[in-house]
C-alpha positions as a printed Julia matrix, in Angstrom:
118×3 Matrix{Float64}:
 -39.58  288.83  -119.79
 -42.53  286.59  -120.41
 -42.68  282.87  -121.03
 -44.89  281.78  -123.89
 -44.23  278.08  -123.65
 -42.51  275.6   -121.32
 -40.51  272.67  -122.67
 -40.03  269.55  -120.59
 -36.84  267.56  -120.71
 -38.6   264.15  -120.62
 -41.41  263.08  -122.86
 -44.59  261.78  -121.26
 -44.58  258.95  -123.83
 -41.17  257.75  -122.59
 -42.3   258.06  -118.97
 -45.34  255.91  -119.75
 -43.15  253.3   -121.45
 -40.76  253.21  -118.51
 -43.62  252.81  -116.04
 -45.13  250.06  -118.2
 -41.77  248.23  -118.43
 -41.29  248.51  -114.67
 -44.77  247.1   -114.07
 -44.14  244.21  -116.5
 -40.82  243.47  -114.81
 -42.44  243.44  -111.37
 -45.24  241.23  -112.67
 -42.73  238.8   -114.14
 -40.85  238.64  -110.86
 -44.07  237.89  -109.01
 -45.08  235.16  -111.46
 -41.81  233.26  -111.09
 -42.34  230.54  -108.53
 -39.89  228.06  -107.21
 -41.44  224.64  -106.79
 -40.13  222.96  -103.68
 -38.68  219.57  -104.46
 -39.8   216.93  -101.97
 -37.47  214.05  -101.12
 -38.65  210.56  -100.19
 -36.73  208.0    -98.12
 -35.81  204.64   -99.54
 -36.46  201.59   -97.37
 -34.15  201.28   -94.34
 -31.18  198.97   -94.78
 -31.54  198.89   -98.58
 -28.95  199.73  -101.21
 -31.24  200.49  -104.15
 -30.46  199.88  -107.82
 -31.11  202.87  -110.06
 -32.0   201.81  -113.59
 -31.97  203.54  -116.96
 -35.69  202.9   -117.47
 -38.85  201.77  -115.65
 -38.13  198.08  -115.25
 -35.74  195.38  -114.14
 -34.73  194.76  -117.75
 -33.02  198.14  -117.94
 -29.34  198.54  -117.06
 -28.24  199.57  -113.57
 -26.71  203.05  -113.79
 -25.8   203.41  -110.1
 -26.69  202.14  -106.64
 -28.12  204.38  -103.92
 -26.58  203.94  -100.47
 -28.55  203.01   -97.36
 -30.43  206.0    -95.96
 -30.7   207.8    -99.3
 -33.56  210.14  -100.12
 -34.77  210.73  -103.65
 -36.88  213.33  -105.47
 -39.69  212.05  -107.69
 -40.15  214.13  -110.83
 -42.6   211.81  -112.58
 -43.7   208.18  -112.5
 -44.12  205.44  -115.12
 -45.64  201.98  -115.2
 -43.1   199.2   -115.67
 -41.98  195.85  -114.32
 -43.9   194.72  -111.22
 -41.61  194.52  -108.19
 -42.24  193.39  -104.6
 -40.37  195.35  -101.93
 -40.67  196.61   -98.36
 -43.56  198.91   -99.3
 -45.62  196.32  -101.18
 -45.91  195.13  -104.75
 -45.99  197.81  -107.43
 -45.46  198.36  -111.13
 -44.82  202.08  -110.54
 -41.31  203.36  -111.23
 -40.12  206.74  -109.93
 -38.05  209.01  -112.16
 -35.41  210.48  -109.82
 -33.21  212.15  -112.45
 -32.79  212.25  -116.2
 -32.74  208.61  -117.34
 -32.79  207.28  -113.75
 -35.62  205.18  -112.27
 -36.2   203.27  -109.03
 -39.03  200.92  -108.11
 -41.7   202.64  -106.04
 -41.92  199.46  -103.91
 -38.68  200.64  -102.25
 -39.59  204.32  -101.79
 -41.67  205.54   -98.84
 -44.19  207.82  -100.56
 -47.08  207.12   -98.19
 -49.24  205.93  -101.08
 -49.8   202.77  -103.11
 -50.65  204.86  -106.17
 -49.19  207.64  -108.27
 -48.07  210.71  -106.33
 -46.47  212.53  -109.27
 -47.44  213.11  -112.89
 -46.85  210.33  -115.43
 -43.58  210.61  -117.32
 -44.01  211.56  -120.95
């Protein structure tokens, strides 16, 4: 018995598509990065007002306890405040609709350390 032709069970086109999809999936996994959130200490012995916007004219939404640490997602100019870390008009966005005066947060800088809030 002779064999004139050999049929394969998988098509090379499908194999190429599968390899391409696997490569794209691996590439997507590599491109996903988790940004580490840095937390900053508020001034020692201070219970800090958290406001709904970047200024003392905004309502207080909660009060942070002594020893709290906060993330800073972005910063906005606002009411000038004097605190333990100087006088500043920078307000730190610590959560959606929540701001604290940068004059009470130990960032190690007198300027902006995060992007401006949009």
